[in-house]
Short mmCIF file of C-alpha atoms in Angstrom, two decimals:
data_model
loop_
_atom_site.label_atom_id
_atom_site.label_comp_id
_atom_site.label_asym_id
_atom_site.label_seq_id
_atom_site.Cartn_x
_atom_site.Cartn_y
_atom_site.Cartn_z
CA UNK A 2 -12.68 0.66 -9.64
CA UNK A 3 -12.36 0.77 -13.37
CA UNK A 4 -12.72 3.91 -15.44
CA UNK A 5 -13.57 7.23 -13.89
CA UNK A 6 -17.16 8.04 -14.74
CA UNK A 7 -19.27 11.05 -14.15
CA UNK A 8 -22.52 12.10 -15.77
CA UNK A 9 -23.87 15.47 -14.78
CA UNK A 10 -21.67 16.43 -11.78
CA UNK A 11 -24.29 18.87 -10.56
CA UNK A 12 -26.66 15.92 -10.08
CA UNK A 13 -24.19 13.89 -8.04
CA UNK A 14 -24.12 13.96 -4.25
CA UNK A 15 -20.50 12.90 -3.78
CA UNK A 16 -18.25 12.99 -0.72
CA UNK A 17 -15.33 15.33 -1.24
CA UNK A 18 -12.24 13.63 -2.63
CA UNK A 19 -8.63 14.66 -2.15
CA UNK A 20 -6.18 14.05 -4.99
CA UNK A 21 -2.45 13.57 -4.43
CA UNK A 22 -0.86 15.32 -7.43
CA UNK A 23 2.91 15.60 -7.82
CA UNK A 24 3.10 17.14 -11.29
CA UNK A 25 4.11 13.91 -13.05
CA UNK A 26 2.02 12.51 -15.91
CA UNK A 27 0.18 9.93 -13.80
CA UNK A 28 -1.12 12.25 -11.11
CA UNK A 29 -1.82 15.08 -13.56
CA UNK A 30 -3.95 12.68 -15.59
CA UNK A 31 -5.76 11.74 -12.37
CA UNK A 32 -6.51 15.42 -11.76
CA UNK A 33 -7.64 16.06 -15.33
CA UNK A 34 -9.92 13.01 -15.40
CA UNK A 35 -11.38 13.72 -11.95
CA UNK A 36 -11.99 17.37 -12.84
CA UNK A 37 -13.83 16.31 -15.99
CA UNK A 38 -15.98 13.82 -14.07
CA UNK A 39 -16.52 15.48 -10.66
CA UNK A 40 -15.33 19.10 -10.82
CA UNK A 41 -17.09 20.23 -7.63
CA UNK A 42 -16.02 17.27 -5.47
CA UNK A 43 -12.22 17.44 -5.65
CA UNK A 44 -9.38 19.17 -3.86
CA UNK A 45 -5.69 18.73 -4.70
CA UNK A 46 -2.59 18.50 -2.53
CA UNK A 47 1.04 18.44 -3.66
CA UNK A 48 3.68 17.16 -1.26
CA UNK A 49 7.07 18.86 -1.41
CA UNK A 50 9.35 16.53 0.55
CA UNK A 51 12.13 19.15 0.33
CA UNK A 52 14.48 16.52 -1.04
CA UNK A 53 15.02 18.21 -4.44
CA UNK A 54 15.31 21.93 -5.23
CA UNK A 55 13.03 21.47 -8.26
CA UNK A 56 10.16 20.19 -6.10
CA UNK A 57 9.02 23.68 -5.07
CA UNK A 58 8.68 24.72 -8.73
CA UNK A 59 6.76 21.52 -9.49
CA UNK A 60 4.33 22.22 -6.64
CA UNK A 61 3.87 25.78 -7.92
CA UNK A 62 3.20 24.38 -11.41
CA UNK A 63 0.41 22.16 -10.08
CA UNK A 64 -0.98 25.12 -8.13
CA UNK A 65 -1.21 27.18 -11.35
CA UNK A 66 -3.04 24.37 -13.17
CA UNK A 67 -5.50 24.17 -10.28
CA UNK A 68 -6.11 27.92 -10.27
CA UNK A 69 -6.88 27.77 -14.01
CA UNK A 70 -9.52 25.10 -13.33
CA UNK A 71 -10.91 26.44 -10.06
CA UNK A 72 -9.64 23.48 -8.03
CA UNK A 73 -8.66 24.09 -4.38
CA UNK A 74 -4.93 23.34 -3.98
CA UNK A 75 -2.58 22.97 -1.00
CA UNK A 76 1.19 22.49 -0.86
CA UNK A 77 2.24 20.18 1.99
CA UNK A 78 5.75 20.08 3.47
CA UNK A 79 7.14 17.95 6.33
CA UNK A 80 8.06 19.64 9.60
CA UNK A 81 11.25 17.61 9.96
CA UNK A 82 13.91 16.72 7.35
CA UNK A 83 13.48 13.25 5.83
CA UNK A 84 16.36 10.94 6.73
CA UNK A 85 17.24 7.25 6.68
CA UNK A 86 15.81 5.11 3.89
CA UNK A 87 14.64 8.00 1.73
CA UNK A 88 11.98 6.14 -0.27
CA UNK A 89 10.40 4.56 2.79
CA UNK A 90 10.67 7.67 4.97
CA UNK A 91 9.33 9.94 2.21
CA UNK A 92 6.38 7.62 1.64
CA UNK A 93 5.56 7.56 5.35
CA UNK A 94 5.83 11.36 5.60
CA UNK A 95 3.74 11.81 2.44
CA UNK A 96 0.82 9.70 3.65
CA UNK A 97 0.90 11.32 7.08
CA UNK A 98 0.75 14.79 5.50
CA UNK A 99 -2.05 13.74 3.16
CA UNK A 100 -4.09 12.18 5.97
CA UNK A 101 -3.72 15.28 8.15
CA UNK A 102 -4.72 17.47 5.19
CA UNK A 103 -7.76 15.32 4.48
CA UNK A 104 -8.81 15.52 8.12
CA UNK A 105 -8.49 19.30 8.13
CA UNK A 106 -10.37 19.66 4.83
CA UNK A 107 -13.13 17.18 5.65
CA UNK A 108 -12.22 14.89 2.74
CA UNK A 109 -13.65 11.37 2.73
CA UNK A 110 -11.14 9.88 0.29
CA UNK A 111 -7.57 10.44 -0.88
CA UNK A 112 -7.02 9.30 -4.46
CA UNK A 113 -3.55 8.39 -5.71
CA UNK A 114 -2.46 7.80 -9.30
CA UNK A 115 -1.19 4.22 -9.14
CA UNK A 116 -1.92 2.54 -12.48
CA UNK A 117 -1.69 -0.82 -14.25
CA UNK A 118 2.04 -0.52 -15.01
CA UNK A 119 2.72 0.22 -11.33
CA UNK A 120 0.74 -2.92 -10.51
CA UNK A 121 2.88 -5.04 -12.84
CA UNK A 122 6.13 -3.59 -11.45
CA UNK A 123 4.99 -4.18 -7.88
CA UNK A 124 4.02 -7.78 -8.62
CA UNK A 125 7.45 -8.51 -10.16
CA UNK A 126 9.26 -6.84 -7.25
CA UNK A 127 7.34 -8.93 -4.73
CA UNK A 128 7.93 -12.15 -6.67
CA UNK A 129 11.65 -11.32 -6.56
CA UNK A 130 11.40 -10.85 -2.77
CA UNK A 131 9.62 -14.18 -2.25
CA UNK A 132 6.29 -12.71 -1.13
CA UNK A 133 3.34 -14.91 -0.29
CA UNK A 134 -0.24 -14.58 -1.51
CA UNK A 135 -0.93 -11.44 0.53
CA UNK A 136 2.10 -9.67 -0.92
CA UNK A 137 1.37 -10.85 -4.45
CA UNK A 138 -2.05 -9.20 -4.22
CA UNK A 139 0.11 -6.12 -4.97
CA UNK A 140 -1.52 -2.69 -5.01
CA UNK A 141 -5.12 -2.72 -3.77
CA UNK A 142 -7.91 -0.54 -5.08
CA UNK A 143 -8.49 0.84 -1.60
CA UNK A 144 -6.76 0.85 1.77
CA UNK A 145 -8.65 2.75 4.42
CA UNK A 146 -9.37 6.19 2.97
CA UNK A 147 -6.74 5.76 0.21
CA UNK A 148 -8.31 4.90 -3.15
CA UNK A 149 -6.56 4.10 -6.44
CA UNK A 150 -9.05 4.66 -9.25
CA UNK A 151 -6.50 4.41 -12.11
CA UNK A 152 -5.48 0.76 -11.74
CA UNK A 153 -7.43 0.03 -14.92
CA UNK A 154 -5.36 2.55 -16.90
CA UNK A 155 -1.94 1.96 -18.43
CA UNK A 156 0.88 4.49 -18.24
CA UNK A 157 0.55 5.18 -21.96
CA UNK A 158 -3.13 6.02 -21.57
CA UNK A 159 -2.39 8.50 -18.78
CA UNK A 160 0.36 10.18 -20.79
CA UNK A 161 -2.15 10.50 -23.65
CA UNK A 162 -4.67 12.21 -21.32
CA UNK A 163 -2.09 14.92 -20.58
CA UNK A 164 -1.20 15.29 -24.26
CA UNK A 165 -4.86 15.62 -25.27
CA UNK A 166 -5.26 18.54 -22.85
CA UNK A 167 -1.92 20.12 -23.82
CA UNK A 168 -0.50 19.73 -20.31
CA UNK A 169 3.24 19.03 -20.15
CA UNK A 170 4.07 17.05 -16.99
CA UNK A 171 7.15 17.48 -14.81
CA UNK A 172 9.81 14.78 -14.82
CA UNK A 173 11.16 13.47 -11.50
CA UNK A 174 14.85 12.52 -11.90
CA UNK A 175 14.46 9.81 -9.25
CA UNK A 176 12.53 7.85 -11.90
CA UNK A 177 15.88 7.24 -13.60
CA UNK A 178 17.81 6.39 -10.42
CA UNK A 179 19.00 2.77 -10.71
CA UNK A 180 19.53 2.61 -6.93
CA UNK A 181 15.77 2.04 -6.67
CA UNK A 182 14.41 -1.48 -7.26
CA UNK A 183 11.35 -0.18 -9.07
CA UNK A 184 13.48 1.70 -11.60
CA UNK A 185 15.50 -1.44 -12.29
CA UNK A 186 12.31 -3.46 -12.84
CA UNK A 187 10.87 -0.71 -15.06
CA UNK A 188 13.99 -0.64 -17.22
CA UNK A 189 14.01 -4.44 -17.45
CA UNK A 190 10.40 -4.40 -18.65
CA UNK A 191 11.29 -1.92 -21.39
CA UNK A 192 13.89 -4.32 -22.80
CA UNK A 193 12.02 -7.58 -22.11
CA UNK A 194 9.93 -9.40 -24.76
CA UNK A 195 6.33 -8.08 -24.75
CA UNK A 196 4.95 -11.09 -22.89
CA UNK A 197 3.79 -9.20 -19.80
CA UNK A 198 0.77 -7.03 -20.46
CA UNK A 199 -0.13 -4.63 -17.66
CA UNK A 200 -3.87 -4.85 -18.32
CA UNK A 201 -3.87 -8.67 -18.29
CA UNK A 202 -1.72 -8.80 -15.14
CA UNK A 203 -4.52 -6.92 -13.38
CA UNK A 204 -6.69 -10.03 -13.74
CA UNK A 205 -3.98 -12.15 -12.11
CA UNK A 206 -3.66 -9.68 -9.24
CA UNK A 207 -7.43 -9.72 -8.77
CA UNK A 208 -7.40 -13.54 -8.60
CA UNK A 209 -4.58 -13.44 -6.05
CA UNK A 210 -6.40 -10.85 -3.96
CA UNK A 211 -9.58 -12.93 -3.99
CA UNK A 212 -7.58 -16.00 -2.92
CA UNK A 213 -6.02 -14.00 -0.09
CA UNK A 214 -9.45 -12.76 1.03
CA UNK A 215 -10.87 -16.32 0.89
CA UNK A 216 -8.05 -17.63 3.07
CA UNK A 217 -8.52 -14.75 5.52
CA UNK A 218 -12.25 -15.55 5.63
CA UNK A 219 -11.48 -19.17 6.45
CA UNK A 220 -8.92 -18.21 9.11
CA UNK A 221 -11.46 -15.87 10.72
CA UNK A 222 -14.03 -18.69 10.82
CA UNK A 223 -11.52 -21.08 12.40
CA UNK A 224 -10.05 -18.60 14.89
CA UNK A 225 -12.67 -19.04 17.68
CA UNK A 226 -12.26 -22.84 17.72
CA UNK A 227 -8.49 -23.00 17.14
CA UNK A 228 -7.16 -20.07 19.22
CA UNK A 229 -7.82 -19.76 22.93
CA UNK A 230 -6.77 -16.50 24.59
CA UNK A 231 -6.11 -16.28 28.31
CA UNK A 232 -5.36 -12.76 29.51
CA UNK A 233 -2.99 -14.04 32.18
CA UNK A 234 -1.28 -16.87 30.31
CA UNK A 235 -1.14 -15.80 26.66
CA UNK A 236 -2.76 -17.75 23.83
CA UNK A 237 -2.79 -21.32 22.55
CA UNK A 238 -3.18 -22.42 18.94
CA UNK A 239 -4.30 -25.86 17.79
CA UNK A 240 -2.73 -26.42 14.32
CA UNK A 241 -3.70 -30.09 13.94
CA UNK A 242 -5.01 -31.23 10.57
CA UNK A 243 -4.98 -27.79 8.94
CA UNK A 244 -3.32 -26.79 5.65
CA UNK A 245 -0.02 -24.91 6.17
CA UNK A 246 -1.33 -21.62 4.75
CA UNK A 247 -4.25 -21.60 7.18
CA UNK A 248 -1.88 -22.37 10.07
CA UNK A 249 0.32 -19.47 8.97
CA UNK A 250 -2.60 -17.05 9.13
CA UNK A 251 -3.84 -18.40 12.47
CA UNK A 252 -0.35 -18.05 13.93
CA UNK A 253 -0.28 -14.38 12.93
CA UNK A 254 -3.70 -13.91 14.53
CA UNK A 255 -2.53 -15.64 17.73
CA UNK A 256 0.55 -13.40 17.86
CA UNK A 257 -1.57 -10.29 17.34
CA UNK A 258 -3.96 -11.38 20.10
CA UNK A 259 -1.02 -10.77 22.46
CA UNK A 260 0.53 -7.80 20.69
CA UNK A 261 -1.72 -6.05 18.12
CA UNK A 262 1.26 -4.03 16.86
CA UNK A 263 3.30 -7.06 15.82
CA UNK A 264 3.59 -7.57 12.07
CA UNK A 265 6.07 -10.38 11.38
CA UNK A 266 7.55 -10.66 7.88
CA UNK A 267 7.24 -13.78 5.76
CA UNK A 268 10.68 -15.22 6.58
CA UNK A 269 10.01 -14.76 10.31
CA UNK A 270 6.76 -16.71 10.05
CA UNK A 271 8.48 -19.38 7.91
CA UNK A 272 11.09 -19.87 10.63
CA UNK A 273 8.42 -19.90 13.33
CA UNK A 274 6.32 -22.53 11.55
CA UNK A 275 9.36 -24.77 11.05
CA UNK A 276 10.39 -24.44 14.70
CA UNK A 277 6.91 -24.90 16.17
CA UNK A 278 6.11 -27.87 13.93
CA UNK A 279 9.26 -29.51 15.31
CA UNK A 280 8.13 -28.82 18.88
CA UNK A 281 10.73 -26.12 19.44
CA UNK A 282 10.70 -22.68 20.99
CA UNK A 283 11.49 -19.21 19.62
CA UNK A 284 10.92 -15.54 20.34
CA UNK A 285 9.08 -13.19 17.97
CA UNK A 286 9.26 -9.59 19.09
CA UNK A 287 8.26 -9.57 22.75
CA UNK A 288 6.50 -12.94 22.57
CA UNK A 289 7.72 -16.47 23.31
CA UNK A 290 6.29 -19.22 21.11
CA UNK A 291 6.48 -22.90 22.10
CA UNK A 292 5.53 -25.83 19.86
CA UNK A 293 3.89 -29.16 20.68
CA UNK A 294 0.39 -30.55 20.22
CA UNK A 295 -0.83 -27.08 21.10
CA UNK A 296 1.30 -24.04 20.37
CA UNK A 297 1.68 -21.52 23.17
CA UNK A 298 2.24 -17.79 22.63
CA UNK A 299 2.93 -15.65 25.69
CA UNK A 300 4.75 -12.45 26.63
CA UNK A 301 8.47 -12.91 27.17
CA UNK A 302 9.52 -12.63 30.82
CA UNK A 303 11.01 -9.30 31.86
CA UNK A 304 14.76 -9.08 31.34
CA UNK A 305 16.84 -9.12 34.47
CA UNK A 306 18.41 -5.81 35.29
CA UNK A 307 22.18 -5.77 35.69
CA UNK A 308 23.24 -3.94 38.82
#
């Protein structure tokens, strides 16, 4: 989305935008830039996950900054304690709270402060995990109502925005926790030769995203002639003569024609493609897949009950 731009805010007829602001430099810069560009269109929410005692003070700090600028502000807290994989569970809780808040406030968009350095870190993490083209598209500019208008900004630029307005951000100690993959990647980048430029990487991510979208477009065009769905007998897929990446995407579409909730990971699809190409059989979730000239995907038979 590039740089935040405004003009005369009074002349703009904008939908109301929610900003997710934690008190760190990135999200504070998002708030400061958005307030300068669209002061009447924004509301701010701060999520206190109740995982750190300092978080309540950080939320109160953001609230004071909003009061000073006349920005509506809400502190959001989860109803239940966050357990399990803390990063994943906290992220899920955060987006649920933000979406509920946006619904209640009538907000069209929720803006987060992901920036170019986040994009670079995410790309490297996904390369390390063996992601395909979809994963390497990294952080997208929009996903449903979530928008990320700062992907064209570097971390240093956002820190400078806070300094220029004499706002001292909060520091989250989890940003130094080496148990997190992202922190390890961030520290590695600090010590690595300056060959990876966050702004230039954005062009690579854009090219990868466009490639992903082109392949999805082609798979959508081929789906009606290559996938046949029978409500009573599952689906069949004709993979003959197609490039492997197109077959991969059609297989996912065939699986989702039987179970829209299924979202197989890359290694699961790799194993499925190898098995089906060899004419074998495997189970993915609650679906049985059988290879051959045509591939068959159907619900697994009910398990026998032990009496």
